[in-house]
C-alpha cells in the first residue's frame, strides 16, 4: 500500500472517528467526564479556530494532526464497550451515506454556478447594450 493510500485510509478513519465521538457524546450512557471531553474534541476538530494558527509553517497543522487523534484515542479508550459499539455503528452508517450527500452538494453547487453564470451573462448583456 502506498503512502497516499495509507493517508487516505487514515483520513477516512478520522472522519468516521469524529462522528463516533460525536454520537458517543450524545449517548446518555456515556459518563459525564467522557462526554465533556468528547464534546470538546469534536468542537475543536470542527472549529475553524486552532490553538496554533494554520498559517504558521509546520506547527500550524501539528495541533490538528496530534491533538485531535490523541483526543479521539483517549475518548475511545474511556468509553464503555456498549456505547462504543453503538456509536461506531452509527458513525459507519453515516460515513456510508456521505458519498450520496457529497453528490447532492455537488448538484447544488453546480446549480449555483450555472445560476451565477446566467446572471453574469444577463448582466454583460445589460452593460454592453
CSV table of N, CA and C in Angstrom, one decimal:
chain,number,residue,atom,x,y,z
A,1,UNK,N,0.8,-1.2,0.0
A,1,UNK,CA,0.0,0.0,0.0
A,1,UNK,C,0.9,1.2,0.0
A,2,UNK,N,0.6,2.2,-0.9
A,2,UNK,CA,1.4,3.4,-1.0
A,2,UNK,C,1.1,4.3,0.2
A,3,UNK,N,2.0,5.3,0.3
A,3,UNK,CA,1.8,6.3,1.4
A,3,UNK,C,0.5,7.1,1.2
A,4,UNK,N,0.2,7.4,-0.1
A,4,UNK,CA,-1.0,8.1,-0.4
A,4,UNK,C,-2.3,7.3,0.0
A,5,UNK,N,-2.2,6.0,-0.2
A,5,UNK,CA,-3.4,5.1,0.2
A,5,UNK,C,-3.5,5.0,1.7
A,6,UNK,N,-2.4,5.0,2.4
A,6,UNK,CA,-2.4,4.9,3.8
A,6,UNK,C,-2.9,6.2,4.4
A,7,UNK,N,-2.5,7.3,3.8
A,7,UNK,CA,-3.0,8.6,4.3
A,7,UNK,C,-4.5,8.8,4.0
A,8,UNK,N,-5.0,8.3,2.9
A,8,UNK,CA,-6.4,8.4,2.6
A,8,UNK,C,-7.2,7.5,3.5
A,9,UNK,N,-6.7,6.3,3.8
A,9,UNK,CA,-7.4,5.4,4.8
A,9,UNK,C,-7.4,6.1,6.1
A,10,UNK,N,-6.3,6.6,6.6
A,10,UNK,CA,-6.3,7.3,7.9
A,10,UNK,C,-7.3,8.5,7.9
A,11,UNK,N,-7.4,9.2,6.9
A,11,UNK,CA,-8.3,10.4,6.8
A,11,UNK,C,-9.7,9.9,6.9
A,12,UNK,N,-10.1,8.9,6.2
A,12,UNK,CA,-11.4,8.3,6.3
A,12,UNK,C,-11.7,7.8,7.7
A,13,UNK,N,-10.8,7.1,8.3
A,13,UNK,CA,-11.0,6.6,9.7
A,13,UNK,C,-11.1,7.8,10.6
A,14,UNK,N,-10.4,8.9,10.4
A,14,UNK,CA,-10.5,10.0,11.3
A,14,UNK,C,-11.9,10.7,11.2
A,15,UNK,N,-12.4,10.8,9.9
A,15,UNK,CA,-13.7,11.3,9.7
A,15,UNK,C,-14.8,10.5,10.4
A,16,UNK,N,-14.6,9.2,10.3
A,16,UNK,CA,-15.6,8.3,11.0
A,16,UNK,C,-15.4,8.4,12.5
A,17,UNK,N,-14.2,8.5,13.0
A,17,UNK,CA,-14.0,8.6,14.4
A,17,UNK,C,-14.5,9.9,15.0
A,18,UNK,N,-14.4,11.0,14.3
A,18,UNK,CA,-15.0,12.2,14.8
A,18,UNK,C,-16.5,12.1,14.9
A,19,UNK,N,-17.2,11.4,14.0
A,19,UNK,CA,-18.6,11.2,14.1
A,19,UNK,C,-18.9,10.2,15.2
A,20,UNK,N,-18.0,9.2,15.4
A,20,UNK,CA,-18.2,8.3,16.5
A,20,UNK,C,-18.1,9.0,17.9
A,21,UNK,N,-17.2,9.9,18.0
A,21,UNK,CA,-17.1,10.7,19.3
A,21,UNK,C,-18.3,11.6,19.5
A,22,UNK,N,-18.8,12.1,18.4
A,22,UNK,CA,-20.0,13.0,18.5
A,22,UNK,C,-21.2,12.1,19.0
A,23,UNK,N,-21.4,11.0,18.3
A,23,UNK,CA,-22.5,10.1,18.7
A,23,UNK,C,-22.3,9.6,20.2
A,24,UNK,N,-21.1,9.3,20.6
A,24,UNK,CA,-20.9,8.9,21.9
A,24,UNK,C,-21.1,10.0,22.9
A,25,UNK,N,-20.8,11.2,22.6
A,25,UNK,CA,-21.1,12.3,23.5
A,25,UNK,C,-22.5,12.6,23.7
A,26,UNK,N,-23.3,12.2,22.8
A,26,UNK,CA,-24.8,12.4,22.9
A,26,UNK,C,-25.5,11.2,23.5
A,27,UNK,N,-24.8,10.1,23.8
A,27,UNK,CA,-25.4,9.0,24.4
A,27,UNK,C,-25.5,9.1,25.9
A,28,UNK,N,-26.7,8.9,26.5
A,28,UNK,CA,-26.8,9.1,27.9
A,28,UNK,C,-26.0,8.1,28.8
A,29,UNK,N,-25.6,7.0,28.2
A,29,UNK,CA,-24.8,6.0,28.9
A,29,UNK,C,-23.3,6.4,29.1
A,30,UNK,N,-22.9,7.5,28.4
A,30,UNK,CA,-21.6,7.9,28.4
A,30,UNK,C,-21.4,8.7,29.7
A,31,UNK,N,-20.3,8.4,30.5
A,31,UNK,CA,-20.0,9.2,31.7
A,31,UNK,C,-19.8,10.7,31.4
A,32,UNK,N,-20.2,11.5,32.3
A,32,UNK,CA,-20.2,12.9,32.1
A,32,UNK,C,-18.8,13.5,31.8
A,33,UNK,N,-17.8,13.0,32.4
A,33,UNK,CA,-16.5,13.5,32.1
A,33,UNK,C,-16.0,13.1,30.7
A,34,UNK,N,-16.4,11.9,30.3
A,34,UNK,CA,-16.0,11.5,28.9
A,34,UNK,C,-16.9,12.3,27.9
A,35,UNK,N,-18.1,12.5,28.3
A,35,UNK,CA,-19.0,13.3,27.4
A,35,UNK,C,-18.5,14.7,27.2
A,36,UNK,N,-18.0,15.4,28.3
A,36,UNK,CA,-17.5,16.7,28.1
A,36,UNK,C,-16.2,16.7,27.3
A,37,UNK,N,-15.3,15.7,27.5
A,37,UNK,CA,-14.1,15.6,26.7
A,37,UNK,C,-14.5,15.4,25.2
A,38,UNK,N,-15.4,14.5,25.0
A,38,UNK,CA,-15.9,14.2,23.6
A,38,UNK,C,-16.4,15.5,22.9
A,39,UNK,N,-17.2,16.2,23.7
A,39,UNK,CA,-17.7,17.5,23.1
A,39,UNK,C,-16.6,18.5,22.8
A,40,UNK,N,-15.6,18.5,23.7
A,40,UNK,CA,-14.5,19.4,23.5
A,40,UNK,C,-13.7,19.0,22.2
A,41,UNK,N,-13.4,17.7,22.1
A,41,UNK,CA,-12.6,17.3,21.0
A,41,UNK,C,-13.4,17.4,19.7
A,42,UNK,N,-14.7,17.1,19.7
A,42,UNK,CA,-15.5,17.3,18.5
A,42,UNK,C,-15.5,18.8,18.1
A,43,UNK,N,-15.7,19.7,19.1
A,43,UNK,CA,-15.8,21.1,18.8
A,43,UNK,C,-14.5,21.6,18.2
A,44,UNK,N,-13.4,21.1,18.8
A,44,UNK,CA,-12.1,21.5,18.3
A,44,UNK,C,-11.8,21.0,16.9
A,45,UNK,N,-12.2,19.8,16.7
A,45,UNK,CA,-12.0,19.2,15.3
A,45,UNK,C,-12.7,19.9,14.3
A,46,UNK,N,-13.9,20.4,14.6
A,46,UNK,CA,-14.8,21.0,13.6
A,46,UNK,C,-14.7,22.6,13.6
A,47,UNK,N,-14.0,23.1,14.6
A,47,UNK,CA,-13.9,24.6,14.7
A,47,UNK,C,-12.8,25.1,13.7
A,48,UNK,N,-13.1,26.3,13.2
A,48,UNK,CA,-12.1,26.9,12.3
A,48,UNK,C,-11.0,27.6,13.2
A,49,UNK,N,-11.2,27.7,14.5
A,49,UNK,CA,-10.2,28.3,15.4
A,49,UNK,C,-9.3,27.2,16.0
A,50,UNK,N,-8.0,27.4,15.8
A,50,UNK,CA,-7.0,26.4,16.3
A,50,UNK,C,-6.2,27.1,17.4
A,51,UNK,N,-5.6,26.2,18.3
A,51,UNK,CA,-4.6,26.7,19.3
A,51,UNK,C,-3.4,27.4,18.6
A,52,UNK,N,-2.9,26.7,17.6
A,52,UNK,CA,-1.8,27.3,16.8
A,52,UNK,C,-2.4,27.5,15.4
A,53,UNK,N,-2.4,28.8,14.9
A,53,UNK,CA,-3.0,29.1,13.6
A,53,UNK,C,-2.3,28.3,12.5
A,54,UNK,N,-3.1,27.9,11.5
A,54,UNK,CA,-2.6,27.1,10.4
A,54,UNK,C,-1.6,27.8,9.5
A,55,UNK,N,-1.6,29.1,9.6
A,55,UNK,CA,-0.6,29.8,8.7
A,55,UNK,C,0.8,29.8,9.2
A,56,UNK,N,1.0,29.3,10.4
A,56,UNK,CA,2.4,29.1,10.9
A,56,UNK,C,2.9,27.8,10.3
A,57,UNK,N,4.0,27.9,9.6
A,57,UNK,CA,4.5,26.7,8.9
A,57,UNK,C,4.8,25.5,9.9
A,58,UNK,N,4.4,24.4,9.5
A,58,UNK,CA,4.5,23.1,10.1
A,58,UNK,C,3.8,23.0,11.5
A,59,UNK,N,4.0,23.9,12.4
A,59,UNK,CA,3.4,23.9,13.7
A,59,UNK,C,1.9,24.1,13.6
A,60,UNK,N,1.4,24.9,12.6
A,60,UNK,CA,0.0,25.2,12.4
A,60,UNK,C,-0.8,23.9,12.2
A,61,UNK,N,-0.3,23.0,11.5
A,61,UNK,CA,-1.0,21.7,11.3
A,61,UNK,C,-0.7,20.6,12.3
A,62,UNK,N,0.3,20.8,13.1
A,62,UNK,CA,0.6,19.8,14.1
A,62,UNK,C,-0.4,19.6,15.1
A,63,UNK,N,-1.1,20.7,15.5
A,63,UNK,CA,-2.1,20.5,16.5
A,63,UNK,C,-3.3,19.7,16.0
A,64,UNK,N,-3.6,19.9,14.7
A,64,UNK,CA,-4.7,19.1,14.1
A,64,UNK,C,-4.3,17.6,14.0
A,65,UNK,N,-3.0,17.4,13.6
A,65,UNK,CA,-2.5,16.1,13.4
A,65,UNK,C,-2.3,15.3,14.7
A,66,UNK,N,-2.0,16.0,15.8
A,66,UNK,CA,-1.6,15.4,17.0
A,66,UNK,C,-2.8,15.4,18.0
A,67,UNK,N,-3.3,16.6,18.3
A,67,UNK,CA,-4.3,16.8,19.3
A,67,UNK,C,-5.6,16.1,19.0
A,68,UNK,N,-6.2,16.2,17.8
A,68,UNK,CA,-7.5,15.6,17.5
A,68,UNK,C,-7.4,14.0,17.6
A,69,UNK,N,-6.4,13.4,16.9
A,69,UNK,CA,-6.3,11.9,17.1
A,69,UNK,C,-6.0,11.5,18.5
A,70,UNK,N,-5.2,12.2,19.2
A,70,UNK,CA,-4.9,11.9,20.6
A,70,UNK,C,-6.2,12.0,21.5
A,71,UNK,N,-7.0,13.0,21.3
A,71,UNK,CA,-8.3,13.1,22.0
A,71,UNK,C,-9.2,12.0,21.6
A,72,UNK,N,-9.3,11.7,20.3
A,72,UNK,CA,-10.2,10.6,19.9
A,72,UNK,C,-9.8,9.3,20.5
A,73,UNK,N,-8.5,9.0,20.5
A,73,UNK,CA,-8.0,7.8,21.0
A,73,UNK,C,-8.3,7.7,22.5
A,74,UNK,N,-8.1,8.8,23.3
A,74,UNK,CA,-8.4,8.8,24.7
A,74,UNK,C,-9.9,8.5,24.9
A,75,UNK,N,-10.8,9.2,24.2
A,75,UNK,CA,-12.2,9.0,24.4
A,75,UNK,C,-12.6,7.6,24.1
A,76,UNK,N,-12.1,7.0,23.0
A,76,UNK,CA,-12.4,5.6,22.6
A,76,UNK,C,-12.0,4.7,23.7
A,77,UNK,N,-10.8,4.9,24.3
A,77,UNK,CA,-10.4,4.1,25.4
A,77,UNK,C,-11.2,4.2,26.7
A,78,UNK,N,-11.8,5.4,26.9
A,78,UNK,CA,-12.6,5.6,28.1
A,78,UNK,C,-14.1,5.3,28.0
A,79,UNK,N,-14.6,5.1,26.7
A,79,UNK,CA,-16.0,4.7,26.5
A,79,UNK,C,-16.3,3.3,27.0
A,80,UNK,N,-17.5,3.2,27.6
A,80,UNK,CA,-18.0,1.8,27.9
A,80,UNK,C,-18.2,1.0,26.6
A,81,UNK,N,-17.9,-0.3,26.6
A,81,UNK,CA,-17.9,-1.1,25.3
A,81,UNK,C,-19.3,-1.0,24.6
A,82,UNK,N,-20.4,-1.0,25.3
A,82,UNK,CA,-21.7,-0.9,24.6
A,82,UNK,C,-21.9,0.4,23.9
A,83,UNK,N,-21.5,1.5,24.5
A,83,UNK,CA,-21.6,2.8,23.9
A,83,UNK,C,-20.7,2.9,22.7
A,84,UNK,N,-19.5,2.4,22.8
A,84,UNK,CA,-18.5,2.4,21.7
A,84,UNK,C,-19.1,1.6,20.5
A,85,UNK,N,-19.7,0.5,20.8
A,85,UNK,CA,-20.2,-0.3,19.7
A,85,UNK,C,-21.4,0.4,19.0
A,86,UNK,N,-22.3,1.0,19.8
A,86,UNK,CA,-23.4,1.7,19.2
A,86,UNK,C,-22.9,2.9,18.4
A,87,UNK,N,-22.0,3.7,19.0
A,87,UNK,CA,-21.5,4.9,18.3
A,87,UNK,C,-20.8,4.5,17.0
A,88,UNK,N,-20.0,3.4,17.1
A,88,UNK,CA,-19.3,3.0,15.9
A,88,UNK,C,-20.2,2.6,14.8
A,89,UNK,N,-21.3,1.9,15.1
A,89,UNK,CA,-22.3,1.5,14.1
A,89,UNK,C,-23.0,2.7,13.5
A,90,UNK,N,-23.3,3.7,14.3
A,90,UNK,CA,-24.0,4.9,13.8
A,90,UNK,C,-23.0,5.7,12.9
A,91,UNK,N,-21.7,5.8,13.3
A,91,UNK,CA,-20.7,6.5,12.6
A,91,UNK,C,-20.5,5.8,11.2
A,92,UNK,N,-20.4,4.5,11.2
A,92,UNK,CA,-20.3,3.7,10.0
A,92,UNK,C,-21.5,4.0,9.0
A,93,UNK,N,-22.7,4.0,9.6
A,93,UNK,CA,-23.9,4.2,8.8
A,93,UNK,C,-23.8,5.6,8.2
A,94,UNK,N,-23.3,6.6,9.0
A,94,UNK,CA,-23.2,8.0,8.5
A,94,UNK,C,-22.2,8.1,7.3
A,95,UNK,N,-21.0,7.4,7.5
A,95,UNK,CA,-20.0,7.6,6.5
A,95,UNK,C,-20.4,6.8,5.2
A,96,UNK,N,-21.2,5.8,5.3
A,96,UNK,CA,-21.7,5.1,4.1
A,96,UNK,C,-22.6,6.0,3.3
A,97,UNK,N,-23.3,6.9,4.0
A,97,UNK,CA,-24.2,7.8,3.3
A,97,UNK,C,-23.5,9.0,2.7
A,98,UNK,N,-22.3,9.3,3.2
A,98,UNK,CA,-21.6,10.6,2.7
A,98,UNK,C,-21.4,10.7,1.2
A,99,UNK,N,-21.1,9.6,0.5
A,99,UNK,CA,-21.0,9.9,-1.0
A,99,UNK,C,-22.3,10.4,-1.6
A,100,UNK,N,-23.4,9.9,-1.1
A,100,UNK,CA,-24.7,10.5,-1.7
A,100,UNK,C,-24.9,11.9,-1.2
A,101,UNK,N,-24.5,12.2,0.0
A,101,UNK,CA,-24.6,13.6,0.4
A,101,UNK,C,-23.7,14.5,-0.4
A,102,UNK,N,-22.5,14.0,-0.6
A,102,UNK,CA,-21.5,14.8,-1.4
A,102,UNK,C,-22.0,15.0,-2.9
A,103,UNK,N,-22.7,14.0,-3.4
A,103,UNK,CA,-23.2,14.1,-4.8
A,103,UNK,C,-24.3,15.2,-4.8
A,104,UNK,N,-25.2,15.2,-3.8
A,104,UNK,CA,-26.2,16.2,-3.7
A,104,UNK,C,-25.6,17.6,-3.5
A,105,UNK,N,-24.5,17.7,-2.7
A,105,UNK,CA,-23.9,19.0,-2.5
A,105,UNK,C,-23.3,19.5,-3.8
A,106,UNK,N,-22.7,18.5,-4.6
A,106,UNK,CA,-22.1,18.9,-5.9
A,106,UNK,C,-23.2,19.3,-6.8
A,107,UNK,N,-24.4,18.7,-6.8
A,107,UNK,CA,-25.5,19.2,-7.6
A,107,UNK,C,-25.9,20.6,-7.3
A,108,UNK,N,-26.0,20.9,-6.0
A,108,UNK,CA,-26.4,22.2,-5.6
A,108,UNK,C,-25.3,23.3,-6.0
A,109,UNK,N,-24.1,22.9,-5.9
A,109,UNK,CA,-23.0,23.8,-6.3
A,109,UNK,C,-23.1,24.1,-7.8
A,110,UNK,N,-23.4,23.0,-8.5
A,110,UNK,CA,-23.5,23.2,-10.0
A,110,UNK,C,-24.7,24.1,-10.3
A,111,UNK,N,-25.8,24.0,-9.6
A,111,UNK,CA,-26.9,24.8,-9.9
A,111,UNK,C,-26.5,26.3,-9.6
A,112,UNK,N,-25.8,26.5,-8.5
A,112,UNK,CA,-25.4,27.9,-8.1
A,112,UNK,C,-24.5,28.5,-9.1
A,113,UNK,N,-23.5,27.6,-9.6
A,113,UNK,CA,-22.6,28.1,-10.6
A,113,UNK,C,-23.3,28.4,-11.9
A,114,UNK,N,-24.2,27.6,-12.3
A,114,UNK,CA,-25.0,27.9,-13.6
A,114,UNK,C,-25.8,29.1,-13.4
A,115,UNK,N,-26.4,29.3,-12.2
A,115,UNK,CA,-27.2,30.5,-11.9
A,115,UNK,C,-26.3,31.7,-12.0
A,116,UNK,N,-25.2,31.7,-11.4
A,116,UNK,CA,-24.2,32.8,-11.4
A,116,UNK,C,-23.8,33.1,-12.8
A,117,UNK,N,-23.5,32.1,-13.6
A,117,UNK,CA,-23.1,32.3,-15.0
A,117,UNK,C,-24.3,32.9,-15.8
A,118,UNK,N,-25.5,32.5,-15.6
A,118,UNK,CA,-26.6,33.0,-16.3
A,118,UNK,C,-26.8,34.5,-15.9
A,119,UNK,N,-26.7,34.8,-14.6
A,119,UNK,CA,-26.8,36.2,-14.1
A,119,UNK,C,-25.6,37.0,-14.8
A,120,UNK,N,-24.4,36.5,-14.8
A,120,UNK,CA,-23.3,37.2,-15.4
A,120,UNK,C,-23.5,37.5,-16.9
A,121,UNK,N,-24.1,36.5,-17.6
A,121,UNK,CA,-24.4,36.6,-19.0
A,121,UNK,C,-25.4,37.7,-19.2
A,122,UNK,N,-26.5,37.7,-18.3
A,122,UNK,CA,-27.5,38.7,-18.4
A,122,UNK,C,-26.9,40.1,-18.1
A,123,UNK,N,-26.1,40.2,-17.1
A,123,UNK,CA,-25.5,41.5,-16.7
A,123,UNK,C,-24.6,42.0,-17.8
A,124,UNK,N,-23.8,41.1,-18.4
A,124,UNK,CA,-23.0,41.5,-19.5
A,124,UNK,C,-23.8,42.1,-20.7
A,125,UNK,N,-24.9,41.5,-20.9
A,125,UNK,CA,-25.8,42.0,-22.0
A,125,UNK,C,-26.3,43.3,-21.7
A,126,UNK,N,-26.7,43.6,-20.4
A,126,UNK,CA,-27.2,44.8,-20.0
A,126,UNK,C,-26.2,45.9,-20.1
A,127,UNK,N,-24.9,45.6,-19.8
A,127,UNK,CA,-23.9,46.6,-19.8
A,127,UNK,C,-23.4,46.9,-21.2
A,128,UNK,N,-23.4,46.0,-22.1
A,128,UNK,CA,-22.9,46.3,-23.4
A,128,UNK,C,-24.0,46.9,-24.3
A,129,UNK,N,-25.2,46.8,-23.9
A,129,UNK,CA,-26.2,47.4,-24.8
A,129,UNK,C,-26.7,48.8,-24.4
